[in-house]
Amino acid sequence: MAEEKLPTRAQDFSEWYNQLVLKAQLADYAPVRGCMIVRPYGWALWENIQQALDGRFKATGHQNVAFPLLIPKSFIEKEKHHVEGFSPELAVVTVGGGEVLAEPLILRPTSETIIGHMWSKWIQSYRDLPVLMNQWNSVVRWELRTKLFLRTLEFYWQEGHTAHATKQEAEDETRQMLDAYTDFAMNDAAIPVIPGKKSDAEKFAGADTTYSLEAMMGDCKALQFCTSHFLGQNFAQAFEVKYLDQKGQLQHCWTTSWGLSTRVIGAIIMVHGDDQGLVLPPKLAPYQVVIVPIFKNDEEKASVLGAAKELKTQLAKAQIRVTLDERDGQSPGWKFNDWEMRGVPVRVELGPKDVAKQAAVLARRDRPGREGKISVSLIDVPAAAGKLLGDIQQSMFDKALTFRRSNTHAAADYEEFKKAVETGFAFAGWCGGDDCEEKIKEETRATMRCIPLDQEAVLGPGGAVGSGNCVYCGQAAKERAIFARAY
Ligand SMILES: [Zn+2]
């Protein structure tokens, strides 16, 4: 049976992505426009992402909670910038149980308002602080243009919410969680993100400061990986979240929020995928190893499957997530292609000759062909696979970092800038003016992604740093920022 081929990334990156998400059975379109169904393989990937992050959140003292999906509409109207930012994309419930509701309800687009409302009841004294919470849930934003994982009407995420006695503590929390996300992105997702600060025009509706991680996709466009917001006292004032300090004075709290969504699955697909399909980072892959048995007759089948099952047991004992492809009626070649498309990091090929030699062939997904294959004795497979998974994880990160740096250009003037954003990221001086940022966006479709916190890490040793002049108006620059077309 001939496999239907994906378009290559060079032919049509967008269509390559759309078809791959469906073909790899990560997700599917729902009956309601713009909604997404996450299928078991996609959800297993999300569960591994959740687990990796949840451990980091708990290690920094956060506790999980569950707030309701429905929020009184009046809540969203209490914070001026928040309502301006979210009103256009709210889903509103006006009828319940056949009755028109006295007050319309919204499906949460995020939970700052309802959490602020409850904190005003729960927080009385400095002894009640800090409050460190997180929730795993889904939210609804009525988006017009949607794409599976990247932008859907409903999506899954986590939202962290914290309240503090001092400004400094809340600012430290914002940065601490950005660091936790950075660690996850670099070490688990193998994505070399750029941590940075957003411009005022790009920050969260209701935040004083928004930080984000920005990543370069395989088509050189930017994707915002996650955000961490310092909310100042904006929500504490709107919802009267106050505490009595040690001197008996009533003070407003300082709050933060931070979130990461199923969007990062889109990032993993677009950063690491190739023309054959997904390439999943070993730390997050639902299956790290797939065993494909090879046989021609019943006799071979019995001996090969026996050895394959034993190998599966040994790999599982070594804490490796493994599956054995026993599907009938598909050739080994078809199975190789299928698992390659689904991005399993290591494939173990096991045929009658291998069993006779008490050996197996290990093939790494990130290096297709002969170059990525090694023969290992059966007894050594778990150790060899474990080592290989570590090598793959590192080499995927290195490859993505080289790609990002070679497609990021320090632009000295506007001509260079325009060329740079045609093919990747521009790293350029900016005067800090909203006008320049807006004009750049209008004329080049590139937005200000972030002001990198570590300027030297953008281009690596010897790369451009420092501010220079604003690439648009030529005046002295305040910052050197990343500009790019973005998802
Ligand atoms: Zn300027």
XYZ file of C-alpha atoms and ligand atoms in Angstrom:
488
model
C 0.000 0.000 0.000
C 1.517 3.282 -1.111
C 1.729 5.889 1.621
C 0.316 9.281 0.840
C 3.286 11.634 1.029
C 3.418 14.838 3.018
C 4.213 17.987 1.066
C 7.848 18.951 1.753
C 8.478 21.827 4.113
C 10.079 23.810 1.301
C 7.014 23.317 -0.932
C 4.417 24.411 1.596
C 5.373 24.623 5.258
C 1.861 25.438 6.404
C 0.290 22.510 4.565
C 3.110 20.199 5.727
C 2.166 21.156 9.294
C -1.606 20.759 8.822
C -1.324 17.345 7.199
C 1.283 16.102 9.664
C -0.859 16.927 12.714
C -3.699 14.829 11.219
C -1.547 12.017 9.826
C 0.472 11.547 13.025
C -2.881 11.413 14.863
C -1.981 14.193 17.253
C -5.246 16.094 16.801
C -8.290 16.479 14.572
C -10.811 19.182 13.690
C -13.967 19.325 15.833
C -17.528 19.822 14.532
C -17.447 23.403 15.879
C -15.265 25.697 13.763
C -11.902 26.439 15.337
C -12.124 23.776 18.049
C -9.623 20.953 18.373
C -9.811 17.333 19.413
C -6.542 16.138 20.912
C -6.104 12.440 20.068
C -4.346 9.899 22.339
C -0.881 10.362 20.788
C -1.136 14.160 21.112
C -2.525 13.937 24.626
C 0.281 11.575 25.720
C 2.743 14.208 24.513
C 0.827 16.887 26.456
C 0.815 14.686 29.584
C 4.601 14.427 29.414
C 4.818 18.214 29.042
C 2.464 18.643 32.012
C 4.481 16.270 34.150
C 7.764 18.013 33.348
C 6.315 21.424 34.243
C 4.205 20.370 37.207
C 7.303 19.013 38.936
C 9.044 22.357 38.449
C 6.014 24.296 39.765
C 5.736 22.153 42.871
C 9.476 22.320 43.517
C 9.087 26.117 43.696
C 6.258 25.894 46.229
C 3.135 26.143 44.054
C -0.057 24.181 44.695
C -2.622 23.118 42.119
C -6.218 24.345 42.336
C -9.398 24.278 40.213
C -11.476 27.384 39.554
C -14.757 27.325 37.580
C -15.134 27.622 33.817
C -17.957 30.177 34.214
C -17.181 33.710 35.397
C -19.714 36.551 35.950
C -19.366 38.927 32.999
C -19.100 41.925 35.326
C -15.766 40.595 36.677
C -13.967 41.080 33.393
C -15.114 44.716 33.319
C -13.351 45.625 36.568
C -9.825 45.982 35.162
C -9.712 48.577 32.378
C -6.939 47.156 30.186
C -8.043 43.573 30.755
C -11.561 44.225 29.451
C -10.221 46.130 26.411
C -7.870 43.250 25.603
C -10.311 40.399 26.037
C -13.773 41.747 25.078
C -13.453 41.053 21.343
C -12.839 37.355 21.923
C -15.239 36.509 24.763
C -17.791 33.700 24.564
C -20.844 34.711 26.599
C -23.528 32.444 28.099
C -26.908 34.168 28.340
C -29.301 31.234 28.760
C -29.113 28.409 31.303
C -31.691 25.677 31.893
C -34.010 27.391 29.428
C -34.049 30.661 31.368
C -32.423 33.958 30.421
C -29.750 34.533 33.057
C -29.991 37.608 35.305
C -26.297 38.212 34.717
C -24.532 36.904 31.613
C -21.579 34.601 32.252
C -18.375 34.297 30.280
C -16.390 31.179 29.500
C -13.032 31.975 31.096
C -10.449 33.378 28.653
C -8.035 33.330 31.653
C -8.754 33.454 35.400
C -7.164 36.592 36.925
C -10.572 38.122 37.672
C -12.237 35.240 39.496
C -9.027 34.474 41.370
C -8.691 38.134 42.405
C -12.302 38.033 43.633
C -11.637 35.007 45.837
C -8.298 36.311 47.097
C -10.067 39.416 48.408
C -11.910 37.032 50.768
C -9.010 34.702 51.581
C -6.162 37.150 52.092
C -6.333 39.233 55.283
C -2.858 39.524 56.722
C 0.799 39.425 55.696
C 0.765 35.959 57.305
C -1.473 34.743 54.437
C 1.184 35.655 51.849
C 2.595 34.648 49.493
C -0.211 32.726 47.783
C 1.277 30.443 45.126
C -1.280 28.662 42.908
C -1.495 26.960 39.548
C -4.304 25.353 37.595
C -4.352 22.980 34.616
C -7.470 23.662 32.568
C -8.829 24.843 29.240
C -9.851 28.364 28.296
C -11.952 29.854 25.493
C -11.007 32.744 23.208
C -13.139 33.355 20.142
C -10.328 33.481 17.580
C -11.131 34.172 13.935
C -8.209 32.492 12.192
C -7.388 29.139 13.744
C -4.798 26.392 13.277
C -4.517 23.132 15.235
C -2.449 23.585 18.431
C -1.326 27.108 17.494
C -4.592 28.983 17.798
C -7.953 27.385 18.583
C -11.185 28.605 20.204
C -10.584 26.380 23.196
C -7.102 25.318 24.234
C -5.444 23.513 27.135
C -2.864 25.184 29.330
C -1.788 25.940 32.828
C -2.197 29.301 34.482
C -0.128 30.172 37.524
C -1.381 32.926 39.835
C 0.498 34.353 42.796
C 0.004 37.165 45.316
C 2.820 38.799 47.304
C 3.396 41.395 49.998
C 6.070 43.330 48.098
C 6.757 44.486 44.576
C 10.215 42.918 44.653
C 8.859 39.503 45.622
C 6.307 39.577 42.805
C 8.937 40.656 40.276
C 11.235 37.857 41.467
C 8.399 35.361 41.092
C 7.739 36.523 37.507
C 11.395 35.945 36.623
C 11.635 32.688 38.547
C 8.780 31.183 36.527
C 10.274 32.475 33.271
C 13.450 30.621 34.290
C 11.459 27.443 35.023
C 9.914 27.633 31.533
C 13.330 28.293 29.986
C 14.759 25.231 31.694
C 11.847 23.135 30.402
C 12.143 24.522 26.846
C 15.893 24.027 26.575
C 16.284 20.727 28.430
C 13.026 18.888 27.756
C 11.651 20.332 24.508
C 15.179 20.825 23.049
C 14.109 24.280 21.866
C 16.647 27.132 22.179
C 14.251 29.859 23.297
C 15.076 33.535 23.744
C 13.862 34.837 27.122
C 12.945 38.495 26.956
C 10.683 41.383 27.828
C 7.704 42.424 25.703
C 7.117 45.980 24.485
C 4.141 47.880 25.955
C 2.217 47.295 22.736
C 2.696 43.517 22.957
C 2.227 42.970 26.698
C -0.681 41.164 28.387
C -3.888 43.152 28.904
C -3.597 44.272 32.528
C 0.112 43.586 33.092
C 2.831 46.074 34.080
C 5.511 43.874 32.502
C 5.240 40.778 30.319
C 8.152 38.423 29.757
C 8.075 35.689 27.129
C 10.127 32.982 25.545
C 10.443 33.324 21.783
C 11.407 30.442 19.515
C 12.265 30.182 15.823
C 10.206 27.681 13.840
C 11.473 25.638 10.862
C 10.168 28.292 8.436
C 12.078 30.989 10.384
C 8.932 32.579 11.810
C 8.700 33.301 15.534
C 6.418 31.607 18.026
C 5.719 32.848 21.536
C 6.360 29.757 23.655
C 4.853 31.023 26.934
C 4.507 34.178 29.024
C 5.101 35.359 32.586
C 3.411 38.581 33.743
C 4.171 41.009 36.530
C 0.692 42.425 37.176
C 1.743 45.140 39.619
C -1.245 46.093 41.792
C -3.643 46.380 38.837
C -5.793 43.363 39.664
C -5.306 43.773 43.428
C -6.805 47.270 43.141
C -9.632 46.201 40.828
C -10.615 43.332 43.155
C -9.551 44.874 46.481
C -7.013 42.214 47.313
C -5.546 43.735 50.492
C -3.609 42.634 53.548
C -2.644 44.100 56.917
C 1.120 44.522 57.048
C 3.310 44.068 60.149
C 2.598 47.651 61.214
C -1.154 47.099 60.993
C -1.484 49.137 57.764
C -3.801 47.979 54.952
C -1.837 47.361 51.720
C -2.688 46.118 48.223
C -1.027 42.863 47.157
C 1.347 42.557 44.209
C 0.352 39.774 41.808
C 1.700 37.698 38.922
C 0.367 35.227 36.374
C 2.138 32.903 33.961
C 1.011 30.388 31.364
C 2.062 27.779 28.858
C -0.354 26.008 26.500
C -0.766 23.150 24.013
C 0.726 25.660 21.556
C 4.134 24.280 22.528
C 3.144 21.050 20.756
C 2.961 23.168 17.597
C 6.413 24.539 18.419
C 7.880 21.056 18.891
C 6.434 19.995 15.529
C 7.727 23.068 13.677
C 11.168 23.322 15.297
C 12.204 19.687 14.979
C 10.058 18.138 12.227
C 11.487 17.215 8.817
C 10.074 16.174 5.430
C 9.444 12.641 6.751
C 7.368 13.927 9.670
C 7.701 14.511 13.394
C 11.008 14.337 15.250
C 10.109 14.238 18.948
C 12.559 15.126 21.712
C 13.240 11.938 23.743
C 12.336 13.541 27.071
C 8.772 14.265 25.910
C 8.108 11.582 23.281
C 5.114 9.320 24.168
C 7.223 6.387 22.947
C 10.985 6.772 23.150
C 11.647 3.437 21.476
C 9.585 1.366 19.024
C 10.461 -2.260 18.323
C 9.605 -3.386 14.790
C 9.747 -7.183 14.370
C 10.760 -8.529 10.943
C 9.699 -12.020 9.796
C 8.514 -13.896 6.714
C 6.856 -17.038 8.075
C 5.234 -18.403 11.223
C 8.416 -20.042 12.450
C 10.381 -16.792 12.190
C 7.449 -14.911 13.685
C 7.444 -17.095 16.819
C 11.153 -16.662 17.473
C 11.298 -12.942 16.584
C 8.203 -11.991 18.594
C 9.467 -13.971 21.573
C 12.738 -12.042 21.549
C 10.940 -8.747 20.875
C 8.633 -9.188 23.884
C 11.560 -9.968 26.142
C 13.400 -6.896 24.831
C 10.334 -4.753 25.481
C 10.252 -5.959 29.093
C 13.937 -5.135 29.549
C 13.552 -1.654 28.057
C 10.527 -0.926 30.264
C 12.535 -2.046 33.297
C 15.174 0.519 32.336
C 12.418 3.215 32.550
C 12.292 3.667 28.781
C 8.872 4.301 27.232
C 8.646 1.518 24.653
C 6.095 -0.002 22.294
C 6.211 -3.152 20.201
C 4.541 -2.889 16.785
C 2.755 -6.229 16.414
C 0.259 -4.987 13.825
C -0.676 -7.705 11.345
C -0.873 -7.085 7.628
C 1.684 -4.242 7.456
C 5.211 -4.771 6.135
C 8.230 -3.783 8.247
C 9.019 -1.069 5.670
C 5.545 0.409 6.072
C 5.972 0.354 9.856
C 9.397 2.045 9.616
C 7.846 4.896 7.631
C 4.868 5.148 9.945
C 6.945 5.458 13.128
C 9.362 7.771 11.379
C 6.413 10.019 10.493
C 5.245 9.868 14.126
C 8.686 10.921 15.334
C 9.703 8.083 17.690
C 13.352 8.853 18.604
C 14.761 5.297 18.389
C 13.589 2.360 16.292
C 14.769 -1.157 17.117
C 14.792 -3.486 14.121
C 14.686 -7.153 15.036
C 14.725 -9.958 12.418
C 15.537 -13.701 12.428
C 19.235 -13.080 11.626
C 19.481 -10.609 14.512
C 17.849 -13.071 16.900
C 20.286 -15.784 15.775
C 23.171 -13.411 16.574
C 21.426 -12.242 19.791
C 21.630 -8.678 18.459
C 19.363 -5.862 17.206
C 19.724 -2.764 15.025
C 19.046 0.639 16.617
C 18.132 3.472 14.229
C 17.939 7.083 15.373
C 15.117 9.243 14.012
C 17.119 12.459 13.917
C 19.712 10.922 11.533
C 17.885 8.963 8.845
C 19.728 6.338 6.780
C 22.744 4.161 7.450
C 24.620 6.865 9.375
C 22.129 6.726 12.238
C 22.178 2.925 12.653
C 24.116 0.765 15.090
C 24.045 -2.972 15.837
C 23.986 -3.869 19.512
C 23.825 -7.215 21.321
C 20.371 -7.800 22.824
C 21.608 -7.682 26.373
C 23.104 -4.212 25.809
C 20.058 -2.681 24.088
C 18.576 -0.937 27.173
C 21.881 0.775 28.043
C 22.646 1.630 24.411
C 19.121 2.999 23.861
C 19.362 5.101 27.024
C 22.628 6.621 25.856
C 21.286 7.174 22.351
C 18.220 9.006 23.721
C 20.515 11.377 25.614
C 22.624 11.987 22.482
C 19.520 12.633 20.375
C 18.122 15.092 22.926
C 21.371 17.090 22.887
C 21.910 16.980 19.162
C 18.331 18.155 18.472
C 18.949 21.171 20.703
C 22.311 21.927 19.058
C 20.822 21.695 15.587
C 17.935 24.035 16.476
C 20.323 26.552 18.047
C 22.610 26.571 14.993
C 19.558 27.030 12.771
C 18.241 29.934 14.857
C 21.571 31.724 15.013
C 22.267 31.322 11.311
C 18.843 32.803 10.512
C 19.103 35.731 12.915
C 20.735 38.861 11.541
C 21.953 41.946 13.296
C 20.473 44.752 11.209
C 22.333 48.073 11.196
C 19.826 49.969 9.045
C 16.283 49.642 7.737
C 17.316 48.086 4.410
C 19.186 45.314 6.217
C 16.285 45.004 8.608
C 13.753 44.450 5.824
C 15.941 41.732 4.318
C 16.446 40.079 7.700
C 12.728 39.758 8.480
C 12.110 38.256 5.016
C 14.270 35.285 5.955
C 14.330 35.095 9.743
C 14.816 37.161 12.883
C 16.201 40.692 12.883
C 18.170 41.756 15.955
C 18.118 45.517 15.842
C 18.314 48.751 17.789
C 14.998 50.330 18.811
C 14.435 53.787 20.302
C 11.609 52.484 22.512
C 8.976 54.513 20.634
C 5.523 53.039 19.968
C 5.443 54.857 16.615
C 8.566 53.163 15.255
C 7.292 49.784 16.434
C 3.904 50.385 14.770
C 5.442 51.611 11.470
C 7.774 48.616 11.337
C 4.791 46.309 11.824
C 2.760 48.049 9.085
C 5.587 48.134 6.573
C 7.221 44.735 7.141
C 4.599 42.606 9.002
C 7.323 41.932 11.584
C 6.432 42.473 15.233
C 8.661 43.217 18.176
C 9.058 39.777 19.722
C 11.105 40.673 22.791
C 14.032 42.542 24.247
C 16.356 39.610 25.047
C 17.484 39.442 28.673
C 20.774 37.849 27.650
C 21.830 39.851 24.606
C 25.003 37.865 23.947
C 23.158 34.543 23.782
C 21.150 35.682 20.748
C 23.936 35.368 18.178
C 26.513 33.589 20.308
C 30.148 34.559 20.936
C 31.257 37.496 18.800
C 27.691 38.428 17.747
C 26.263 41.939 17.879
C 25.224 43.347 21.255
C 24.479 46.814 22.577
C 21.941 49.261 21.299
C 23.328 51.444 18.486
C 20.648 53.411 16.663
C 16.939 52.781 16.174
C 16.637 50.861 12.950
C 13.560 52.906 11.959
C 14.106 56.524 13.016
C 17.907 56.501 13.377
C 17.841 58.098 16.833
C 19.801 56.680 19.749
C 18.401 53.237 20.588
C 17.256 52.300 24.085
C 17.200 48.591 23.416
C 18.329 45.929 21.014
C 15.285 43.815 20.240
C 14.192 40.782 18.222
C 11.753 41.512 15.398
C 10.127 38.795 13.303
C 6.976 37.638 11.576
C 5.188 35.452 14.045
C 2.563 32.754 14.532
Zn 12.764 54.863 16.587
